Amino acid sequence: MDLVLNVADDLLLDQVWASVLPASAFALPPTAAFVKASLNSSSHLPIIASDASKWSQLISYIPHPPLSVDYLASDELALSYASAWPRDYIPRQLISLFVVTLIGIHILYFVFAWLSYKYIFNHEMMKHPKFLKDQVKAEIHHSLQAFPLMTLFTLPWFEAEVMGYSKLYDNVDEYGWGYLLFSVFWFLVFTDFGIYWIHRWEHHRLWYRWLHKPHHKWIVPTPFASHAFHPLDGYFQSLPYHFFIFIFPMHRVLYLGLFVFVNFWSILIHDSDMITGHPLETIINGPAHHTLHHLYFTVNYGQYFTWADRMGHSYRQPLSELDPLLEVHAADAKKQKEALGKDQ
């Protein structure tokens, strides 16, 4: 997220913070006596009394780091383009990360979920007996309620990343192209294994009802159910992604791309698709596997691969006879038969 935050600061946030918390609201005319006093004091800097705006007066006592000599020696024009909260100020970073992440997850969710819902999801599934009334609206509402808290829980990980505690790197030559390619595979394997056990743990009867059952409300999910979690549920299942970059090196841009991918994958596997018989079916935990998880609850906990489910004896092979669409067709046939009986 440090890469995203830097871009956001360059494009917009520097201007926003300079407008909301301008350095000029905290600075007196840069006399030598004032500079000396400011450097020897941790108290708030008072605002210029002469022509201070009401907003400046209102914000003048908000906590901020000591203004540097460069700030204090700047002319009025330069101060108007600077913020009293610089880029490396942790409260600013936390607020910026929260806003940027919240906007980003909304964009990812609505763009990818809408595309999957419109072009991949079979709308016949909405006639399934277990498809809830106004379910799509409820899935979206549930997701929007979960996003702020999930983002809040995740902030410490993003802040640690921004502060340089992760093993993210910028130069491919530092570890080479071979490791770059291997890190993709290892990221997927590591996170898949972690999510498998977290997901399976969430099905424990002691906390399943309040923690994970809200997501299983959608027995026949649409792509909009992909993020319709209890906030803690969504956060717990994201932990392997955050753990990874604090344990293993990964290229910064690659990690950002994979972070987008995992959100896309979460949406994709919630399209209630039961296409079976493809060559990778026994290896890749795809939409058909996750459809069975929502139907039968205690099978196919994995995220990307089937190996953890096989190891944990929770694997169930997708078969065409398990397709929930068969129930839809059976219900339609029953209605047609009843209608013909009435006509006769």
Tab-separated table of C-alpha atoms in Angstrom:
chain	number	residue	atom	x	y	z
A	1	MET	CA	0.000	0.000	0.000
A	2	ASP	CA	2.998	2.329	0.250
A	3	LEU	CA	3.105	2.462	-3.550
A	4	VAL	CA	-0.603	3.305	-3.736
A	5	LEU	CA	-0.268	5.913	-0.989
A	6	ASN	CA	2.651	7.631	-2.739
A	7	VAL	CA	0.699	7.846	-5.990
A	8	ALA	CA	-2.386	9.122	-4.155
A	9	ASP	CA	-0.280	11.756	-2.373
A	10	ASP	CA	1.258	12.903	-5.660
A	11	LEU	CA	-2.028	13.091	-7.524
A	12	LEU	CA	-4.396	14.428	-4.901
A	13	LEU	CA	-3.775	13.945	-1.198
A	14	ASP	CA	-0.952	16.490	-0.858
A	15	GLN	CA	-3.381	19.136	-2.094
A	16	VAL	CA	-6.178	17.870	0.120
A	17	TRP	CA	-4.066	17.855	3.273
A	18	ALA	CA	-2.641	21.291	2.441
A	19	SER	CA	-6.203	22.588	2.170
A	20	VAL	CA	-7.571	20.858	5.261
A	21	LEU	CA	-4.554	21.389	7.537
A	22	PRO	CA	-2.424	24.119	5.958
A	23	ALA	CA	0.926	24.821	7.561
A	24	SER	CA	0.138	28.534	7.341
A	25	ALA	CA	-2.579	28.079	9.972
A	26	PHE	CA	0.058	27.120	12.518
A	27	ALA	CA	2.902	29.477	11.632
A	28	LEU	CA	3.745	32.997	12.785
A	29	PRO	CA	5.855	35.371	10.698
A	30	PRO	CA	9.298	33.744	10.582
A	31	THR	CA	11.232	36.011	12.904
A	32	ALA	CA	14.433	34.753	14.455
A	33	ALA	CA	12.915	34.870	17.937
A	34	PHE	CA	9.889	32.867	16.798
A	35	VAL	CA	12.019	30.208	15.102
A	36	LYS	CA	14.148	29.843	18.228
A	37	ALA	CA	11.084	29.597	20.478
A	38	SER	CA	9.377	27.069	18.211
A	39	LEU	CA	12.392	24.809	18.130
A	40	ASN	CA	12.598	24.807	21.941
A	41	SER	CA	8.911	24.198	22.518
A	42	SER	CA	6.614	21.228	21.912
A	43	SER	CA	3.486	23.331	22.219
A	44	HIS	CA	1.182	24.131	19.307
A	45	LEU	CA	2.216	27.005	17.135
A	46	PRO	CA	-0.300	29.861	17.248
A	47	ILE	CA	-1.819	31.187	14.095
A	48	ILE	CA	-1.222	34.619	12.628
A	49	ALA	CA	-3.692	36.808	14.461
A	50	SER	CA	-4.013	39.500	11.853
A	51	ASP	CA	-5.741	37.914	8.898
A	52	ALA	CA	-6.358	34.315	9.957
A	53	SER	CA	-9.443	32.691	8.500
A	54	LYS	CA	-12.134	31.142	10.642
A	55	TRP	CA	-11.028	27.699	9.461
A	56	SER	CA	-7.445	28.466	10.511
A	57	GLN	CA	-8.647	29.546	13.913
A	58	LEU	CA	-10.712	26.382	14.229
A	59	ILE	CA	-7.880	24.007	13.366
A	60	SER	CA	-4.972	25.883	14.928
A	61	TYR	CA	-4.901	23.650	18.031
A	62	ILE	CA	-5.045	20.303	16.228
A	63	PRO	CA	-1.968	18.198	17.169
A	64	HIS	CA	0.822	18.193	14.601
A	65	PRO	CA	4.548	17.486	14.472
A	66	PRO	CA	6.848	20.456	15.118
A	67	LEU	CA	7.052	22.603	12.027
A	68	SER	CA	10.531	22.511	10.563
A	69	VAL	CA	12.705	25.561	10.010
A	70	ASP	CA	12.080	25.122	6.291
A	71	TYR	CA	8.346	25.533	6.903
A	72	LEU	CA	8.813	28.523	9.182
A	73	ALA	CA	11.241	30.218	6.813
A	74	SER	CA	8.955	29.748	3.827
A	75	ASP	CA	7.125	32.614	2.301
A	76	GLU	CA	3.345	32.896	2.517
A	77	LEU	CA	2.788	31.340	-0.922
A	78	ALA	CA	4.900	28.279	-0.096
A	79	LEU	CA	3.109	27.794	3.228
A	80	SER	CA	-0.258	27.841	1.484
A	81	TYR	CA	0.804	24.766	-0.520
A	82	ALA	CA	2.133	22.817	2.475
A	83	SER	CA	0.345	20.825	5.150
A	84	ALA	CA	1.136	20.837	8.849
A	85	TRP	CA	0.755	17.055	8.596
A	86	PRO	CA	3.617	15.913	6.318
A	87	ARG	CA	3.581	12.639	4.412
A	88	ASP	CA	5.505	10.749	7.093
A	89	TYR	CA	3.144	11.785	9.916
A	90	ILE	CA	1.459	8.583	11.117
A	91	PRO	CA	-2.046	10.014	11.801
A	92	ARG	CA	-2.097	11.404	8.252
A	93	GLN	CA	-0.933	8.071	6.837
A	94	LEU	CA	-3.593	6.124	8.754
A	95	ILE	CA	-6.412	8.396	7.617
A	96	SER	CA	-5.151	8.432	4.035
A	97	LEU	CA	-4.770	4.645	3.985
A	98	PHE	CA	-8.264	4.181	5.379
A	99	VAL	CA	-9.834	6.449	2.751
A	100	VAL	CA	-7.797	5.109	-0.183
A	101	THR	CA	-8.396	1.465	0.788
A	102	LEU	CA	-12.107	2.027	1.316
A	103	ILE	CA	-12.468	3.705	-2.072
A	104	GLY	CA	-10.376	1.003	-3.720
A	105	ILE	CA	-12.346	-1.941	-2.318
A	106	HIS	CA	-15.616	-0.319	-3.373
A	107	ILE	CA	-14.321	0.126	-6.921
A	108	LEU	CA	-12.973	-3.439	-7.102
A	109	TYR	CA	-16.157	-4.866	-5.645
A	110	PHE	CA	-18.643	-3.061	-7.847
A	111	VAL	CA	-16.628	-3.316	-11.089
A	112	PHE	CA	-15.652	-6.989	-10.866
A	113	ALA	CA	-18.824	-8.203	-9.136
A	114	TRP	CA	-21.011	-6.391	-11.663
A	115	LEU	CA	-19.037	-7.807	-14.610
A	116	SER	CA	-19.233	-11.323	-13.166
A	117	TYR	CA	-22.917	-10.911	-12.330
A	118	LYS	CA	-23.775	-9.635	-15.806
A	119	TYR	CA	-21.616	-11.860	-18.002
A	120	ILE	CA	-20.815	-15.044	-16.007
A	121	PHE	CA	-23.486	-15.614	-13.359
A	122	ASN	CA	-26.408	-17.693	-14.652
A	123	HIS	CA	-29.488	-15.648	-13.780
A	124	GLU	CA	-31.606	-18.794	-13.870
A	125	MET	CA	-30.104	-19.523	-10.439
A	126	MET	CA	-32.237	-16.721	-9.037
A	127	LYS	CA	-35.211	-19.089	-9.414
A	128	HIS	CA	-33.586	-21.657	-7.107
A	129	PRO	CA	-35.765	-22.536	-4.076
A	130	LYS	CA	-32.991	-21.408	-1.709
A	131	PHE	CA	-32.342	-18.097	-3.440
A	132	LEU	CA	-33.588	-15.439	-1.016
A	133	LYS	CA	-36.006	-12.642	-1.748
A	134	ASP	CA	-34.098	-9.457	-2.678
A	135	GLN	CA	-30.883	-11.408	-2.180
A	136	VAL	CA	-28.656	-9.313	-4.453
A	137	LYS	CA	-29.684	-6.150	-2.644
A	138	ALA	CA	-29.031	-7.852	0.712
A	139	GLU	CA	-25.598	-9.113	-0.412
A	140	ILE	CA	-24.562	-5.619	-1.479
A	141	HIS	CA	-25.912	-4.065	1.725
A	142	HIS	CA	-24.063	-6.622	3.855
A	143	SER	CA	-20.809	-6.012	1.963
A	144	LEU	CA	-21.049	-2.236	2.288
A	145	GLN	CA	-21.612	-2.591	6.036
A	146	ALA	CA	-18.533	-4.829	6.364
A	147	PHE	CA	-16.077	-2.742	4.321
A	148	PRO	CA	-15.348	0.055	6.850
A	149	LEU	CA	-14.584	-2.278	9.768
A	150	MET	CA	-12.597	-4.728	7.631
A	151	THR	CA	-10.535	-1.783	6.408
A	152	LEU	CA	-10.050	-0.511	9.954
A	153	PHE	CA	-8.832	-3.917	11.170
A	154	THR	CA	-6.364	-4.057	8.278
A	155	LEU	CA	-4.848	-0.603	8.846
A	156	PRO	CA	-2.009	-1.741	11.186
A	157	TRP	CA	-0.717	-4.096	8.487
A	158	PHE	CA	-0.834	-1.403	5.807
A	159	GLU	CA	0.809	1.138	8.124
A	160	ALA	CA	3.613	-1.307	8.972
A	161	GLU	CA	4.117	-1.794	5.247
A	162	VAL	CA	4.258	1.974	4.633
A	163	MET	CA	6.763	2.366	7.488
A	164	GLY	CA	9.075	-0.124	5.793
A	165	TYR	CA	8.725	-3.161	8.053
A	166	SER	CA	7.698	-5.548	5.252
A	167	LYS	CA	10.038	-7.403	2.885
A	168	LEU	CA	8.679	-5.701	-0.228
A	169	TYR	CA	11.360	-4.613	-2.697
A	170	ASP	CA	11.491	-2.468	-5.848
A	171	ASN	CA	14.360	-3.744	-7.979
A	172	VAL	CA	13.843	-7.095	-9.729
A	173	ASP	CA	17.611	-7.579	-9.887
A	174	GLU	CA	17.742	-7.744	-6.088
A	175	TYR	CA	16.366	-11.314	-6.132
A	176	GLY	CA	16.256	-12.066	-9.862
A	177	TRP	CA	13.532	-13.063	-12.292
A	178	GLY	CA	13.551	-16.671	-11.160
A	179	TYR	CA	12.581	-15.735	-7.622
A	180	LEU	CA	10.018	-13.233	-8.946
A	181	LEU	CA	8.202	-16.034	-10.803
A	182	PHE	CA	8.599	-18.454	-7.896
A	183	SER	CA	7.172	-15.863	-5.459
A	184	VAL	CA	3.877	-15.869	-7.379
A	185	PHE	CA	3.536	-19.630	-6.980
A	186	TRP	CA	4.699	-19.548	-3.360
A	187	PHE	CA	2.323	-16.672	-2.513
A	188	LEU	CA	-0.651	-18.649	-3.844
A	189	VAL	CA	0.383	-21.871	-2.081
A	190	PHE	CA	1.175	-20.165	1.243
A	191	THR	CA	-2.013	-18.089	1.341
A	192	ASP	CA	-4.167	-20.981	0.132
A	193	PHE	CA	-2.892	-23.182	2.962
A	194	GLY	CA	-3.448	-20.421	5.532
A	195	ILE	CA	-6.938	-19.578	4.314
A	196	TYR	CA	-7.891	-23.259	4.285
A	197	TRP	CA	-7.217	-23.633	8.010
A	198	ILE	CA	-8.660	-20.244	8.961
A	199	HIS	CA	-11.789	-20.990	6.933
A	200	ARG	CA	-12.118	-24.441	8.462
A	201	TRP	CA	-11.545	-22.989	11.952
A	202	GLU	CA	-14.356	-20.506	11.300
A	203	HIS	CA	-16.739	-23.445	10.855
A	204	HIS	CA	-16.161	-24.570	14.447
A	205	ARG	CA	-19.460	-24.706	16.306
A	206	LEU	CA	-18.235	-22.414	19.123
A	207	TRP	CA	-18.147	-19.319	16.896
A	208	TYR	CA	-19.561	-20.367	13.516
A	209	ARG	CA	-23.023	-18.949	14.251
A	210	TRP	CA	-21.908	-15.352	14.791
A	211	LEU	CA	-18.642	-15.300	12.810
A	212	HIS	CA	-19.059	-17.234	9.561
A	213	LYS	CA	-22.718	-18.172	9.302
A	214	PRO	CA	-23.644	-14.666	8.050
A	215	HIS	CA	-21.685	-15.463	4.875
A	216	HIS	CA	-23.413	-18.843	4.530
A	217	LYS	CA	-26.758	-17.111	4.536
A	218	TRP	CA	-26.206	-17.064	0.778
A	219	ILE	CA	-26.677	-20.772	-0.040
A	220	VAL	CA	-26.907	-19.934	-3.724
A	221	PRO	CA	-24.597	-16.914	-3.879
A	222	THR	CA	-24.134	-14.304	-6.570
A	223	PRO	CA	-20.796	-12.530	-7.159
A	224	PHE	CA	-22.053	-9.752	-4.870
A	225	ALA	CA	-21.866	-12.232	-1.953
A	226	SER	CA	-18.079	-12.455	-2.331
A	227	HIS	CA	-17.437	-9.796	0.323
A	228	ALA	CA	-20.666	-10.177	2.312
A	229	PHE	CA	-18.866	-11.262	5.477
A	230	HIS	CA	-18.902	-10.462	9.133
A	231	PRO	CA	-16.033	-7.889	9.283
A	232	LEU	CA	-13.897	-10.150	11.496
A	233	ASP	CA	-14.509	-13.076	9.147
A	234	GLY	CA	-13.240	-11.094	6.170
A	235	TYR	CA	-10.269	-9.816	8.173
A	236	PHE	CA	-9.231	-13.246	9.463
A	237	GLN	CA	-9.287	-14.703	5.956
A	238	SER	CA	-7.098	-11.850	4.731
A	239	LEU	CA	-4.355	-12.459	7.312
A	240	PRO	CA	-2.244	-14.869	5.196
A	241	TYR	CA	-1.919	-12.171	2.517
A	242	HIS	CA	-0.500	-9.740	5.072
A	243	PHE	CA	1.694	-12.320	6.809
A	244	PHE	CA	3.376	-13.274	3.555
A	245	ILE	CA	5.206	-10.007	2.837
A	246	PHE	CA	6.518	-9.791	6.396
A	247	ILE	CA	8.057	-13.257	6.086
A	248	PHE	CA	9.085	-13.533	2.413
A	249	PRO	CA	10.441	-10.955	-0.041
A	250	MET	CA	8.084	-9.926	-2.839
A	251	HIS	CA	8.252	-7.283	-5.528
A	252	ARG	CA	6.132	-4.306	-4.583
A	253	VAL	CA	4.233	-4.006	-7.876
A	254	LEU	CA	3.707	-7.779	-8.083
A	255	TYR	CA	2.202	-7.835	-4.598
A	256	LEU	CA	-0.200	-5.047	-5.499
A	257	GLY	CA	-1.253	-6.949	-8.625
A	258	LEU	CA	-1.790	-10.156	-6.650
A	259	PHE	CA	-3.802	-8.266	-4.036
A	260	VAL	CA	-6.170	-7.132	-6.785
A	261	PHE	CA	-6.229	-10.664	-8.197
A	262	VAL	CA	-7.257	-12.295	-4.900
A	263	ASN	CA	-10.239	-9.945	-4.664
A	264	PHE	CA	-11.158	-10.782	-8.257
A	265	TRP	CA	-10.835	-14.520	-7.513
A	266	SER	CA	-13.078	-14.199	-4.448
A	267	ILE	CA	-15.726	-12.664	-6.672
A	268	LEU	CA	-15.292	-15.243	-9.426
A	269	ILE	CA	-15.775	-18.308	-7.196
A	270	HIS	CA	-19.097	-16.937	-5.947
A	271	ASP	CA	-20.904	-17.101	-9.284
A	272	SER	CA	-22.660	-20.434	-8.450
A	273	ASP	CA	-21.168	-21.965	-11.588
A	274	MET	CA	-21.055	-25.783	-11.800
A	275	ILE	CA	-19.182	-26.270	-15.050
A	276	THR	CA	-17.439	-29.613	-14.612
A	277	GLY	CA	-15.100	-31.884	-16.519
A	278	HIS	CA	-12.284	-29.407	-17.293
A	279	PRO	CA	-8.656	-30.655	-17.112
A	280	LEU	CA	-7.676	-28.679	-13.983
A	281	GLU	CA	-10.776	-29.564	-11.987
A	282	THR	CA	-8.919	-31.818	-9.570
A	283	ILE	CA	-6.187	-29.202	-8.989
A	284	ILE	CA	-7.836	-25.780	-9.045
A	285	ASN	CA	-10.485	-24.921	-6.463
A	286	GLY	CA	-12.790	-23.024	-8.788
A	287	PRO	CA	-16.383	-21.768	-8.793
A	288	ALA	CA	-17.858	-25.282	-8.933
A	289	HIS	CA	-15.947	-26.315	-5.787
A	290	HIS	CA	-17.005	-23.215	-3.904
A	291	THR	CA	-20.606	-23.650	-5.029
A	292	LEU	CA	-20.544	-27.041	-3.284
A	293	HIS	CA	-19.081	-25.375	-0.194
A	294	HIS	CA	-22.074	-23.043	0.040
A	295	LEU	CA	-24.490	-25.912	-0.572
A	296	TYR	CA	-22.947	-28.451	1.821
A	297	PHE	CA	-20.963	-26.169	4.226
A	298	THR	CA	-18.210	-28.598	5.319
A	299	VAL	CA	-16.451	-29.319	2.022
A	300	ASN	CA	-13.979	-27.466	-0.226
A	301	TYR	CA	-12.613	-24.854	2.185
A	302	GLY	CA	-9.661	-23.997	-0.087
A	303	GLN	CA	-9.220	-20.753	-1.967
A	304	TYR	CA	-7.189	-21.631	-5.084
A	305	PHE	CA	-6.211	-25.301	-4.979
A	306	THR	CA	-7.727	-28.606	-3.913
A	307	TRP	CA	-4.629	-30.102	-2.236
A	308	ALA	CA	-5.361	-28.756	1.269
A	309	ASP	CA	-8.909	-30.142	1.155
A	310	ARG	CA	-7.557	-33.491	0.027
A	311	MET	CA	-5.035	-33.460	2.851
A	312	GLY	CA	-7.739	-32.458	5.365
A	313	HIS	CA	-10.271	-34.993	4.035
A	314	SER	CA	-12.771	-32.248	3.195
A	315	TYR	CA	-12.599	-32.446	-0.602
A	316	ARG	CA	-15.735	-33.051	-2.636
A	317	GLN	CA	-15.473	-33.501	-6.374
A	318	PRO	CA	-17.843	-31.316	-8.432
A	319	LEU	CA	-20.163	-33.538	-10.443
A	320	SER	CA	-22.792	-32.548	-12.975
A	321	GLU	CA	-25.498	-34.304	-10.940
A	322	LEU	CA	-24.768	-31.950	-8.018
A	323	ASP	CA	-25.481	-28.839	-10.092
A	324	PRO	CA	-28.056	-26.692	-8.211
A	325	LEU	CA	-29.404	-25.627	-11.601
A	326	LEU	CA	-31.003	-29.079	-11.826
A	327	GLU	CA	-33.330	-28.079	-8.982
A	328	VAL	CA	-34.294	-24.967	-10.916
A	329	HIS	CA	-35.106	-27.013	-14.012
A	330	ALA	CA	-37.025	-29.540	-11.918
A	331	ALA	CA	-39.080	-26.750	-10.320
A	332	ASP	CA	-39.782	-25.240	-13.765
A	333	ALA	CA	-40.874	-28.629	-15.108
A	334	LYS	CA	-43.162	-29.117	-12.123
A	335	LYS	CA	-44.782	-25.712	-12.677
A	336	GLN	CA	-45.296	-26.452	-16.373
A	337	LYS	CA	-46.852	-29.807	-15.539
A	338	GLU	CA	-49.176	-28.191	-13.010
A	339	ALA	CA	-50.120	-25.505	-15.520
A	340	LEU	CA	-50.937	-28.118	-18.168
A	341	GLY	CA	-53.031	-30.019	-15.649
A	342	LYS	CA	-55.094	-26.916	-14.908
A	343	ASP	CA	-55.632	-26.224	-18.622
A	344	GLN	CA	-56.944	-29.731	-19.155
